[in-house]
Amino acid sequence: MKLHKNSKKQTEKKSFLKKWGGLILWILLLGFLALYPYTKVSGIQLFSATQVFMLVTLASNWNLIGGMTGYIDFGHTVFFGVGAYMMGILVTQAPLAFAPRLSFWQALPIAGLVALLLAVSLGWVTLRLKGSYFSIAMLGTFAATREIVRILRPLTGGGAGLDLPPVLNRLGEYYFMLAVMAIVVSSIWWIRRSDFGLSLLAIREDEIGAEMRGINTTLHKLVALAIAAFFTGITGAFWAWQNTYIDPDVVFLESRTVEMVMTSMLGGLGTVWGPPLGAVVLYSIQNIVWSNLLNYHLLALGILLIFLVLFMPEGILGKLGDRSSISAIRLIQRWQKRR
Amino acid sequence: MKNPLLEGRQISKSFQGLAAVKQVNLTVFTGEMMGLIGPNGSGKTTLFDCLCCLQPVDRGKIFFKGRNVTQARPNQLARMGLARTFQRIRIYRQMTVLENMLISRQWRGETLLDIFKSSHRQTKIRAKELLEFLLLSHLDREYAGNLSGGQQRLLEIGMALMPDPEIILLDEATSGINPTLINTIKERILILNQQQGKTFLIIEHNINFISDLCSRVCVLHQGEKLAEGTPDEIKTNKAVIEAYFGR
Ligand SMILES: Nc1ncnc2c1ncn2[C@@H]1O[C@H](COP(=O)(O)OP(=O)(O)O)[C@@H](O)[C@H]1O
Ligand SMILES: [Mg+2]
């Protein structure tokens, strides 16, 4: 007999913790992080925490389209780069003769929106294709955009890059990224519980079935990608501001996408709490590796990736039985099958 | 009142040179139950796929409720009131029975903002009523993958019924199911047809099932339409007998 007949009370109790446990922990954690700067912390510690928030945000966004919808985006950094360059251009250049230079807060939403528009126009074409074509088209877009940025020298500074106004405000940066991360992860938590999220998972698990049940799959995928691109663009814009310098090579970095994928995979593809968990673990590992084996940084990441695929393809939360997770291997199989 | 509801005109479809469906005409009228039979590989499932736009046709036209839907997306047809089940069951095995029903929910967003709306409590109530109708209500929290084959077929029928469609296409809904459950399915289909006026197009191997339910039957053989008529006419049709039993 396969079916276990739990008494109703038991199931409901379990589902209460499953439903709200993550959110309660998350709110407690956010509360602690909001107070963290008031403990005795150094600027470097604040900076490190900001980097982790950024990784959480980027990975969560990647996970929305890659993990939950099942469309593996190998070029997601393009949205980060477009956001960064929009920030760089708008605050240092005056691209339109009549328009003045903008401030950070003015440039920020524009950076997000431009990334979103790029996502919608790209997705319009590529999301109709089989999953593997989408992945490769995104990788191509990423590489092509980097070259375009290099060529558009008058606007982007070309290979020499752009210098942004130097501002050092570690505390402000900390709270900004904390807020963005809080918005992104909470939104994804909400999406996962909404009908929209259920439809995304349905698309991932069986796109033809979803389509036949009346789900407008193209529109759903497009919206997921657009949301992911918007917040990735915002994060890129912030990064440009924080780093005070951008050029094509530091912005359009392949390893940024690798980090998003690895973080999601480590925590659990398709889960809400996987990317935050994965980011903390990955950042800690990277910190140890950075300080001890500086030259072998990428090698260590590669080894970790192989380890994950071989021994823990479902990630930490997948191992713990989170139902929205999908193992990396199954994701790749779906990637091939999808029409 | 012979109102064509779903109509395929001169449908042809081939896969890498192999013709799976050849110039088939098929009309299903509002309120009727029509059977589609034929030996294995005769193109029944392919014809279904074409009719609901999952496979683009090579040649021919499809009309649903008087509109030419040949170029439509399957989700558009679904929202117009066409639902189907699959020969190879397509349910969400890692999700609960209730979640499966909700995926196939009643209203369906067409616009951007609609897709963020949550289903009403009404939808959940409807899902539970349908599960009860299909004798699955005690399993609503169970993972769909844990259900028996027959229960999975019932769940798929439930998912098809969720959006309150006008026509339901069943692809071998009784294969691999025990006789008691087959009778349940038969009973439920009759109720849906007679009390709610739902139209059915049914692919079946089980001839008795077809002749008990359907007033008209279409026979496919090697992708071509061999015969069409009442079950009794079909049973005595020479070409049909030959196709099934000859050589
Ligand atoms: N996706 C496909 N690719 C190639 N050949 C197919 C495909 N689907 C069906 N066929 C072929 O088309 C013919 C009709 O198949 P099908 O429609 O499944 O028949 P039935 O449902 O009547 O058993 C078979 O010869 C089958 O091998
Ligand atoms: Mg078939």
Coordinates of C-alpha atoms in Angstrom, one line a residue, chain A residues 2-5 8 11-12 15 18 128 190-196 198-199 201-203 205-220 223 227 323 330 334 339, chain B residues 52 54 73-76 78-79 82 84 86 90-92 94-96 99 102-105 107-112 115-119 138-139 141-143 145-147 151 156 159:
Chain A
K2 CA 1.6 3.1 -1.2
L3 CA -0.8 5.6 0.2
H4 CA -0.2 6.6 3.8
K5 CA -3.2 7.9 5.5
K8 CA -5.6 15.1 9.1
T11 CA -0.7 16.9 7.9
E12 CA -2.0 20.3 8.8
S15 CA 2.1 22.2 6.5
K18 CA 6.4 24.3 6.0
R128 CA 9.4 30.5 -27.6
W190 CA 5.0 35.4 -2.5
I191 CA 5.4 34.2 -6.1
R192 CA 6.0 30.6 -5.0
R193 CA 2.8 30.6 -3.0
S194 CA 0.7 32.4 -5.7
D195 CA -1.0 30.8 -8.7
F196 CA 1.6 32.5 -10.8
L198 CA 2.3 27.3 -9.4
S199 CA 2.0 28.0 -13.1
L201 CA 6.5 25.2 -11.6
A202 CA 3.9 23.6 -14.0
I203 CA 5.8 25.0 -16.9
E205 CA 7.6 20.2 -14.9
D206 CA 5.6 19.8 -18.1
E207 CA 5.3 22.7 -20.5
I208 CA 3.0 20.9 -22.9
G209 CA 0.7 19.9 -20.1
A210 CA 0.7 23.5 -18.8
E211 CA -0.1 24.9 -22.2
M212 CA -3.0 22.4 -22.7
R213 CA -4.5 23.4 -19.4
G214 CA -4.8 27.0 -20.6
I215 CA -1.6 28.5 -19.1
N216 CA -0.2 31.1 -21.5
T217 CA 3.3 29.8 -21.1
T218 CA 5.0 32.4 -23.2
L219 CA 3.5 35.2 -21.1
H220 CA 4.4 33.5 -17.9
V223 CA 7.0 37.9 -16.9
I227 CA 11.1 40.4 -13.0
R323 CA 9.1 19.9 -3.0
R330 CA 16.6 16.5 -14.0
R334 CA 14.0 18.8 -19.2
R339 CA 9.9 21.8 -27.4
Chain B
C52 CA -5.8 20.9 -30.1
L54 CA -0.2 20.8 -30.0
R73 CA -1.8 28.2 -29.4
P74 CA -3.1 25.3 -27.3
N75 CA -3.6 27.6 -24.4
Q76 CA -6.0 29.7 -26.5
A78 CA -8.1 25.6 -23.8
R79 CA -9.5 29.0 -22.8
L82 CA -11.4 22.7 -25.2
R84 CA -8.2 16.9 -23.3
F86 CA -3.3 12.3 -22.7
R90 CA 0.4 14.2 -18.0
I91 CA -0.1 15.0 -14.4
Y92 CA 2.3 16.8 -11.9
Q94 CA 5.4 15.9 -7.3
M95 CA 2.4 18.1 -6.6
T96 CA -0.6 17.2 -4.6
E99 CA -2.5 21.5 -6.7
L102 CA -5.6 24.3 -9.4
I103 CA -3.0 24.3 -12.1
S104 CA -5.9 23.7 -14.5
R105 CA -8.0 26.3 -12.8
W107 CA -10.5 31.3 -14.9
R108 CA -7.5 32.1 -16.9
G109 CA -5.6 35.3 -17.2
E110 CA -5.3 36.7 -20.6
T111 CA -3.8 40.0 -19.7
L112 CA -0.6 40.8 -17.9
I115 CA -1.7 36.2 -14.2
F116 CA -0.9 37.7 -10.8
K117 CA -4.4 37.2 -9.5
S118 CA -4.9 34.4 -7.1
S119 CA -7.6 31.9 -7.7
H138 CA -10.0 11.6 0.2
L139 CA -6.7 12.0 -1.7
R141 CA -3.5 16.2 -0.2
E142 CA -1.8 13.1 -1.6
Y143 CA 1.0 13.5 -4.1
G145 CA 2.6 10.4 -8.2
N146 CA 1.4 8.1 -5.4
L147 CA -1.9 7.5 -7.0
Q151 CA -6.7 7.3 -10.1
E156 CA -6.5 13.9 -15.5
M159 CA -8.1 18.5 -14.5

